[in-house]
Each structure stands twice: as C-alpha cells, then as structure tokens.
Amino acid sequence: MLKILKYSFFDLMRSRWSYVYFAFYLLLGIVLLFLNNDLSKAVITLMNVIIVLVPLIGTIFGVMYYYNSKEFTELLLAQPLKRSSIFLGQYLGVALSLSMSLILGLGIPFVFYGLFKSNAIWDFSLLLITGTFLTLIFTALAFNIALSNENKIKGFGYAILLWLLLAIIYDGAFLMTLIMFEDYPLDKLSLVGTMLNPIDLSRTLILLKLDISALLGYTGAVFKEFFGTNFGLIISFIMLTVWVILPVLRIVFKSKKKDF
Amino acid sequence: MKHLTVFFIAILMAGNAIAQTIEVCTSCPISTLKSAIEKAKDFDTILVKKGNYKEHGIIVNKPLTIVGKNYPVIDGQSKGEIITITADNVTVDGLFIINVGTSYTEDYAAIRVKNSKNFTIQNLVLEKLFFGIYIEKSRDGKVFHNKIIGDAVEEYNSGNGIQLWHSKNVEIEHNFVQHVRDGIYLEFSTFCTIKNNVSSLNIRYGLHFMFSNDDTYQDNTFENNGAGVAVMFSKRIKMYNNIFKENWGTASYGMLLKEINDAEIIGNIFEDNTIGINIEGSNRITYKHNDFKNNGWAIKVRGACYTNHFFENNFLYNSFDIAYNSKVNDNVFNRNYWSNYTGYDLDKNGVGDVPYRPVKLFSYIVNRTPETIILLRSMFIDIIDFSEKVSPVFTPDNLLDKNPLTKQITW
C-alpha cells in the first residue's frame, strides 16, 4: 500500500493541478495577510474559503484522479496485490497531496507574516486541521462516487451534486426545518443536524473560536454545554473522524466486490 | 482671592491647633474605636494602629478624621453594620474592614454614610461583606481608592459594592470592586462622577443606574460581569472612554440601556461581549467614536428607540453589527466604519460609494428562531443575506449608513 501511496503521491506532485492548487492558496494567503493587514478579517475570509472551496476541489480532484488513472489501476489489479491496498494507496495519495498543498500554501505566508508570535495561531491551526479533515472526507466521498459509477460524466455530475447538496442545499433545508418547527425545543435537533454534514461540522468548529460570544447568546442548556466547554470541540473532532472512516470503509468494501 | 487663601490657611492652622490626635491600639488605654469616638471632640483625628479590633455598630456622630495605620482590621464578626457615619465632614482612611453581617431585612454595610456632607472615604479594603460602602441622602463626598472584594454567589443574598441612594455630587474614583452583586449602584443620585474604577466578576452589573440623572462615568473598566453596565430610567448620563469586556452569557450585555434619554456615549470600547449594547426605549442618544470589536451583536435594538445618532464608530468583526426587531427605523447611522462593508470607493475620498446595510436578514431570522444561530457564516445564509441586501423585505429599508467609511477611524 505504501508503495502505491508513494507512487500516487509523487505522480500528483509532478502534476500541474497540484501546483495550481498550491499557488492559489499561496496567493490567497499573501493577498489576505499582506494587503489586508488585519489578522481577524483574514481568518474569517479564510474560513469561508476553506469551507466552500476545499470540499469542492476535494470532490472534483478525487473523481478526476480516479477516472484518469483507471487504466493504471487495471494494470495494478492484474498484479498480485491486495485490492484494498491499491485503492487506499491511491486515495491517500490524492488526499495527502491535496492537504499538503493546502497546508503549505496557506502556511508559508502565515509563517512569513509572523504567525508564531501572534495569538491567532490557534485559530489558524484549527483552520488548517479542519481543512485537512474536509479534504480527507471529500476525497473519500469522491472515490466512492467514482467507484460506483463507470460513466465519467455521471460520476462528475454526482460529485458536483454532492458538493452542492452539502455546501448549500443542506443548510437551506436545515434552516427551513428549524423555522417550521420553531415552536418546539430545537437545540438538540440543531446540533444533530450539524453533526450530519461535515461542512456544517467544520463550520461549527471554527465558529467555536470566532463567534463564541454570539453563540453563547442563545438560551439553552444543551447549547451551553456544547459551546461553553471543550465538549463541543471534542465531539466535533470525533464526528469528523467518523466522517473520514465511514467513506474509507466503503471504499475498501466496494473495491473488494467490484468487477473490473 | 489672595485674602481668601490666607484666611483659609489661618482657619486650617487654627483647626490644627485645637484638634487633637487620639491613638487607638490594642494595648493602649483606648483600645476600641468606639471609645475613641466617644472621647473625641469635633475635628479630632483618631489614629488606629495595626491590630485586630472586633467591633460593630460604630457610630461616627462627630466630624472626625479616622485614619488607620498599616491597615488595622475592623472585624464585624458578621453581627451587623460596622461603621455608620451620621455627621458632616468625616474622613475615613486606611482601614481593613471584614465580616459584615448578612440580613434579609436590613441592608448592613461595611460603611454607611447617612445624611452627611463633605465626607471622604478612601484607601479602605473591604472583604467578606454584604453591602460595602452605602451612601444615603448625603452629598458632596468622595470615595477614592477603595478595594472591595466580596464573595457573592447568589443575587438574593448579596449586596452591592458601592451604593448611592438619594445622594448628590459624590465622586467615586479609582475603586476596585469584585465579586459583589452590583459593583457600583446609583439610585436617585444626581451629579455624581464615577471615574477610573475597575468593576469585574460581579454577579449582576458592574455599574447600575436607576432613576439617576446628570451623572458622568468615564475611564472605567467593566469586565466579566453578569451583565456589564445597566443604565435604566435615567436622563442626561454621560458615558465616556469606558471599557466593556467579556460579558458573556444569555442575558449578558456590555451595556444595557433602558428608558434612557439624552445621553452621550463617546469613546467607549466594547470587546468580546455577547451583546455590546442592548437598547430599549431610549431616545436622543449620541453614539460617537466607540469601538465595537468581536461582539456577538454590536448593538441590539429592541424597540421604541427614536432619534438616536450613531456617528463615527468602528464596527469590527462582530458576528452581527446591528439587530432590529421591527421594520420601523428613526435612528441615523452616518460615517461609521464597518469591517463587513464590501463596497468600493472610486473617488477615493475615504467614503464608500455604496450605502451599507448593517441589519442582515439572518439577524432577523435568529431573532425569530434563536436555534438558527448554528447556521452562522454558512454559505446559504450568505446567499439569502445578499438577496435581502439587494431588495430589503424583512429589514427596515431606510436603515443604512449612506457614508460608510473605508478606513478604520482613529481619534
């Protein structure tokens, strides 16, 4: 598995798209920090970008890589190799190279800005951690879609639909539900609703740092317990890990049964 | 004028010549404060030396100066009120007063000033108290450099640090109040100045006004209180250069304004509060040169607020800048800096060319269904906020800052 991971990783490292992705984050970081000159605002903007863009790129890139390297995969399958290690190796190769572009692209400008001396380092590390989690989750979801669909166009369609669903439509439906049932106690429902969507989950995680004063304005014991203590942070991280593990398990399961 | 000065000096010296100093110490012939007061004549000085004095119910009914040396401890043994001042021109200085009695029928205080003029209370340390310094029906006094550390847990069985009732022209400066119910409380008190105090970790409010007009408070710090500062039912209050910080919680405000008219709020800093200012039924208030930074809501307007002017304030990184619960607006926003402003300034005059709408649709939704706060900063919310910005339906359409500044204001 490690060999395949290494191969995928270096293959992607050489590819143009990784550089574009890396350059994009580098540029974004530099522009935000050095032209804006305000760390708080930069962190907020970065949060918006990470929550929207990272899942999108993760899904598209994952699907694209799978379809592009399909012939090579079939070649590998002819060898005496475990199927799970082939696909996990490819998945990790993609996910890690994307995460690396993200961390380096954003990290380098921040280091030059003097991040280690500023007190925003925790906000910033949290941003990078959630970004990495989102990459892992959405690349895995993309692989799932690609494995289930032989048709490229269909696969891409589903991938974009998945992103649209989780990034925007889910929140819309969530908001409507909350407003429709506003006469009932909703704090548990709203927290569960957040847990079921990785994008919402990472958004909440960052909110815990950025907007804690607003979140504490709501009267509700469950909310208070969740946001006021480290409980929320821990639960969110556990849920994010679950969100990584479940799709990865499905990759393993699916790849074992799939007929090539 | 010169003659007058000479005259005063003469009087002062004459006073000194007559006034005596009475020393109190645990091993002296006069070993209690009470007996010293009994023996003292008007305008004497009582010097209390270091030691532990178990006394309560001390009544100062003559114009005396009571000075503690090296902080002698007056221990009330939780039996009731400790010092009551009923005469004019009394000075109390440098005592360490502890163990005030708690009562549900009477407001026992460490020091009570009753119907007195020209009093000075300074350099006291009060601990384990019910009420700290209680000034009633008095005027022209000074309360300086006191340190009040309570141990209040519940609202109903705790008292206030410094309380003024029906008093006039009292100066409260450089005090440090912690862990009591209200740090400083003014009721029916007028023309008072509250300056350079630090009031923190109190159960209810850091500073509380009730029916008190024409007061000024400035350069104070209010931090981590149950609900910051409450200004209620008062007129013509001046609030300058205070700091309101970290008042977090469901009913927590940096500042709560209720039925306040003709006030001035200038140069204050509101930082990390759940609600920076909560306004209810307040009219003709000028907000100028304030910094609202990292608050949940910078300003929450609850209703019945007319002709308020928000001029040249900085709104920085608040989750919500302004929240309104009605569609009517009669308040003016002009030349503020909003960090959420996304417009442009083509003619480079420092004023954005597009007006800024500080009330978002989402703040209206959160007002209606508070649980939706969990969707804060979601992309869907950004989209509906944008559509509301383009064509306001739910938020007051005349509520806008026509001249939003493009650079943070410094003054």
Short mmCIF file of N, CA and C in Angstrom, two decimals, chain A residues 38 40-41 44 47-48 52 163 167-168 171-172 174-175 178-179 182 184-187 190-191 194 200 203-204 207 210-220 223-224 227, chain B residues 248-251 272-275 293-297 317-320 337-341 362 365 368-384 408:
data_model
loop_
_atom_site.label_atom_id
_atom_site.label_comp_id
_atom_site.label_asym_id
_atom_site.label_seq_id
_atom_site.Cartn_x
_atom_site.Cartn_y
_atom_site.Cartn_z
N ASP A 38 -4.89 42.77 8.44
CA ASP A 38 -5.72 42.56 9.63
C ASP A 38 -5.97 41.08 9.82
N SER A 40 -7.68 39.27 12.04
CA SER A 40 -9.02 38.75 12.34
C SER A 40 -9.83 38.59 11.06
N LYS A 41 -9.76 39.63 10.23
CA LYS A 41 -10.52 39.59 8.99
C LYS A 41 -9.99 38.49 8.08
N ILE A 44 -11.32 35.11 9.10
CA ILE A 44 -12.73 34.93 8.73
C ILE A 44 -12.86 34.61 7.24
N MET A 47 -11.74 31.18 6.49
CA MET A 47 -12.72 30.19 6.90
C MET A 47 -13.74 29.97 5.80
N ASN A 48 -14.26 31.09 5.26
CA ASN A 48 -15.24 30.97 4.19
C ASN A 48 -14.67 30.20 3.01
N VAL A 52 -15.95 26.34 1.70
CA VAL A 52 -16.60 26.19 0.40
C VAL A 52 -15.70 25.49 -0.61
N TRP A 163 -21.44 18.01 -3.64
CA TRP A 163 -20.89 19.24 -3.05
C TRP A 163 -21.99 20.28 -2.86
N ALA A 167 -22.92 21.69 0.72
CA ALA A 167 -22.46 23.06 0.98
C ALA A 167 -23.61 24.04 1.09
N ILE A 168 -24.64 23.87 0.28
CA ILE A 168 -25.69 24.89 0.25
C ILE A 168 -27.08 24.34 0.55
N ASP A 171 -28.04 23.26 4.13
CA ASP A 171 -28.26 24.37 5.06
C ASP A 171 -29.62 25.02 4.85
N GLY A 172 -30.01 25.10 3.57
CA GLY A 172 -31.31 25.69 3.27
C GLY A 172 -32.43 24.85 3.88
N PHE A 174 -32.16 22.71 6.26
CA PHE A 174 -31.96 22.76 7.71
C PHE A 174 -32.63 24.01 8.30
N LEU A 175 -32.39 25.12 7.64
CA LEU A 175 -32.97 26.39 8.11
C LEU A 175 -34.49 26.33 8.04
N LEU A 178 -35.83 24.23 10.86
CA LEU A 178 -35.77 24.93 12.15
C LEU A 178 -36.88 25.97 12.25
N ILE A 179 -37.12 26.69 11.16
CA ILE A 179 -38.16 27.73 11.22
C ILE A 179 -39.54 27.09 11.32
N GLU A 182 -40.30 25.90 14.90
CA GLU A 182 -39.75 26.82 15.90
C GLU A 182 -40.49 26.79 17.23
N TYR A 184 -41.11 24.17 18.89
CA TYR A 184 -40.60 23.07 19.70
C TYR A 184 -39.19 23.39 20.17
N PRO A 185 -38.74 22.72 21.23
CA PRO A 185 -37.33 22.90 21.61
C PRO A 185 -36.43 22.29 20.54
N LEU A 186 -35.53 23.09 20.04
CA LEU A 186 -34.80 22.66 18.85
C LEU A 186 -33.31 22.50 19.06
N ASP A 187 -32.84 22.74 20.29
CA ASP A 187 -31.37 22.80 20.40
C ASP A 187 -30.72 21.47 20.08
N SER A 190 -30.88 20.87 16.28
CA SER A 190 -29.94 21.67 15.50
C SER A 190 -28.52 21.14 15.64
N LEU A 191 -28.17 20.65 16.82
CA LEU A 191 -26.83 20.10 16.98
C LEU A 191 -26.68 18.81 16.17
N THR A 194 -26.27 19.50 12.57
CA THR A 194 -24.91 19.94 12.25
C THR A 194 -23.96 18.76 12.11
N ASP A 200 -20.96 21.61 7.70
CA ASP A 200 -21.52 22.31 8.85
C ASP A 200 -20.69 22.04 10.10
N ARG A 203 -17.65 24.07 10.04
CA ARG A 203 -18.02 25.47 10.24
C ARG A 203 -18.26 25.74 11.74
N THR A 204 -18.98 24.83 12.37
CA THR A 204 -19.26 24.99 13.80
C THR A 204 -17.97 24.99 14.60
N LEU A 207 -16.54 28.28 14.26
CA LEU A 207 -17.38 29.25 14.99
C LEU A 207 -17.06 29.24 16.47
N LEU A 210 -14.34 31.66 16.61
CA LEU A 210 -14.52 33.03 16.12
C LEU A 210 -15.73 33.74 16.71
N ASP A 211 -16.83 33.04 16.87
CA ASP A 211 -18.07 33.72 17.22
C ASP A 211 -18.65 33.22 18.52
N ILE A 212 -17.79 32.80 19.40
CA ILE A 212 -18.29 32.20 20.63
C ILE A 212 -19.20 33.16 21.39
N SER A 213 -18.90 34.45 21.32
CA SER A 213 -19.74 35.39 22.08
C SER A 213 -21.17 35.42 21.55
N ALA A 214 -21.33 35.26 20.23
CA ALA A 214 -22.69 35.24 19.70
C ALA A 214 -23.38 33.93 20.01
N LEU A 215 -22.63 32.84 19.93
CA LEU A 215 -23.24 31.53 20.15
C LEU A 215 -23.75 31.40 21.58
N LEU A 216 -23.07 32.05 22.50
CA LEU A 216 -23.50 31.95 23.89
C LEU A 216 -24.72 32.80 24.18
N GLY A 217 -25.18 33.56 23.17
CA GLY A 217 -26.34 34.40 23.39
C GLY A 217 -27.64 33.61 23.43
N TYR A 218 -27.59 32.38 22.97
CA TYR A 218 -28.80 31.59 22.90
C TYR A 218 -29.07 30.88 24.23
N THR A 219 -30.31 30.95 24.68
CA THR A 219 -30.66 30.31 25.93
C THR A 219 -30.94 28.84 25.70
N GLY A 220 -30.16 28.00 26.24
CA GLY A 220 -30.41 26.57 26.07
C GLY A 220 -29.29 25.80 26.73
N PHE A 223 -27.03 23.76 24.30
CA PHE A 223 -26.12 24.65 23.58
C PHE A 223 -24.98 25.09 24.47
N LYS A 224 -25.34 25.46 25.66
CA LYS A 224 -24.35 26.00 26.59
C LYS A 224 -23.30 24.93 26.89
N PHE A 227 -21.25 24.50 23.54
CA PHE A 227 -20.36 25.57 23.10
C PHE A 227 -19.51 26.13 24.23
N TRP B 248 -20.19 37.62 28.89
CA TRP B 248 -20.70 36.51 28.10
C TRP B 248 -21.89 35.87 28.77
N GLY B 249 -22.86 35.49 28.00
CA GLY B 249 -23.97 34.73 28.56
C GLY B 249 -25.25 35.08 27.86
N THR B 250 -26.30 34.37 28.23
CA THR B 250 -27.55 34.53 27.51
C THR B 250 -28.18 35.89 27.77
N ALA B 251 -28.01 36.44 28.96
CA ALA B 251 -28.58 37.76 29.24
C ALA B 251 -27.45 38.74 29.54
N ASP B 272 -15.63 41.67 22.85
CA ASP B 272 -15.96 40.29 23.22
C ASP B 272 -17.17 40.14 24.12
N ASN B 273 -18.19 40.94 23.92
CA ASN B 273 -19.43 40.75 24.68
C ASN B 273 -20.44 39.98 23.83
N THR B 274 -21.35 39.29 24.49
CA THR B 274 -22.41 38.65 23.72
C THR B 274 -23.23 39.72 23.00
N ILE B 275 -23.64 40.74 23.74
CA ILE B 275 -24.29 41.89 23.12
C ILE B 275 -23.54 43.14 23.57
N LYS B 293 -15.94 45.63 19.01
CA LYS B 293 -14.99 44.66 18.46
C LYS B 293 -15.32 43.25 18.91
N ASN B 294 -15.42 42.34 17.97
CA ASN B 294 -15.63 40.92 18.27
C ASN B 294 -16.80 40.62 19.19
N ASN B 295 -17.85 41.40 19.11
CA ASN B 295 -19.03 41.09 19.90
C ASN B 295 -19.94 40.15 19.10
N GLY B 296 -20.81 39.45 19.81
CA GLY B 296 -21.82 38.66 19.13
C GLY B 296 -22.73 39.61 18.36
N TRP B 297 -23.39 40.50 19.07
CA TRP B 297 -24.17 41.57 18.47
C TRP B 297 -23.53 42.88 18.93
N TYR B 317 -15.54 43.18 13.14
CA TYR B 317 -15.63 41.73 13.25
C TYR B 317 -16.67 41.26 14.25
N ASN B 318 -17.79 41.94 14.32
CA ASN B 318 -18.87 41.43 15.14
C ASN B 318 -19.63 40.38 14.34
N SER B 319 -20.18 39.39 15.04
CA SER B 319 -20.98 38.40 14.32
C SER B 319 -22.18 39.08 13.66
N PHE B 320 -22.81 39.98 14.40
CA PHE B 320 -23.87 40.81 13.82
C PHE B 320 -23.57 42.25 14.20
N TYR B 337 -17.37 53.15 10.44
CA TYR B 337 -16.56 52.18 9.72
C TYR B 337 -17.10 50.79 10.04
N TRP B 338 -17.41 50.03 9.01
CA TRP B 338 -17.95 48.68 9.19
C TRP B 338 -16.96 47.71 8.57
N SER B 339 -16.46 46.79 9.33
CA SER B 339 -15.48 45.86 8.76
C SER B 339 -16.14 44.91 7.78
N ASN B 340 -17.47 44.76 7.85
CA ASN B 340 -18.17 43.87 6.92
C ASN B 340 -18.56 44.57 5.62
N TYR B 341 -18.20 45.82 5.49
CA TYR B 341 -18.57 46.57 4.29
C TYR B 341 -17.84 46.04 3.07
N PHE B 362 -30.33 37.54 8.28
CA PHE B 362 -30.09 36.44 9.21
C PHE B 362 -30.30 36.88 10.66
N ILE B 365 -33.81 36.49 11.29
CA ILE B 365 -34.19 35.08 11.46
C ILE B 365 -33.80 34.58 12.85
N ARG B 368 -36.11 35.54 15.45
CA ARG B 368 -37.34 34.76 15.46
C ARG B 368 -37.12 33.35 15.98
N THR B 369 -36.11 32.69 15.44
CA THR B 369 -35.79 31.31 15.84
C THR B 369 -34.35 31.26 16.32
N PRO B 370 -34.13 31.39 17.59
CA PRO B 370 -32.75 31.54 18.09
C PRO B 370 -31.84 30.36 17.76
N GLU B 371 -32.42 29.16 17.59
CA GLU B 371 -31.56 28.00 17.32
C GLU B 371 -30.82 28.12 16.00
N THR B 372 -31.37 28.93 15.08
CA THR B 372 -30.72 29.02 13.77
C THR B 372 -29.34 29.67 13.85
N ILE B 373 -28.99 30.16 15.01
CA ILE B 373 -27.65 30.75 15.18
C ILE B 373 -26.57 29.76 14.75
N ILE B 374 -26.90 28.48 14.80
CA ILE B 374 -25.92 27.46 14.47
C ILE B 374 -25.53 27.51 12.99
N LEU B 375 -26.35 28.18 12.19
CA LEU B 375 -26.04 28.30 10.76
C LEU B 375 -25.23 29.55 10.43
N LEU B 376 -24.78 30.23 11.45
CA LEU B 376 -23.99 31.44 11.25
C LEU B 376 -22.81 31.19 10.31
N ARG B 377 -22.60 32.13 9.40
CA ARG B 377 -21.50 32.07 8.43
C ARG B 377 -21.59 30.91 7.45
N SER B 378 -22.79 30.34 7.29
CA SER B 378 -22.96 29.31 6.29
C SER B 378 -23.14 29.98 4.92
N MET B 379 -22.82 29.26 3.88
CA MET B 379 -22.88 29.86 2.55
C MET B 379 -24.32 30.18 2.15
N PHE B 380 -25.23 29.31 2.55
CA PHE B 380 -26.64 29.56 2.25
C PHE B 380 -27.10 30.86 2.89
N ILE B 381 -26.66 31.09 4.11
CA ILE B 381 -27.03 32.32 4.82
C ILE B 381 -26.45 33.53 4.09
N ASP B 382 -25.22 33.40 3.62
CA ASP B 382 -24.62 34.50 2.85
C ASP B 382 -25.47 34.83 1.63
N ILE B 383 -25.97 33.77 1.00
CA ILE B 383 -26.76 33.99 -0.21
C ILE B 383 -28.06 34.73 0.12
N ILE B 384 -28.77 34.28 1.19
CA ILE B 384 -30.03 34.97 1.48
C ILE B 384 -29.77 36.38 2.02
N GLN B 408 -10.64 52.43 9.03
CA GLN B 408 -10.97 52.49 10.45
C GLN B 408 -10.67 53.89 10.98
#
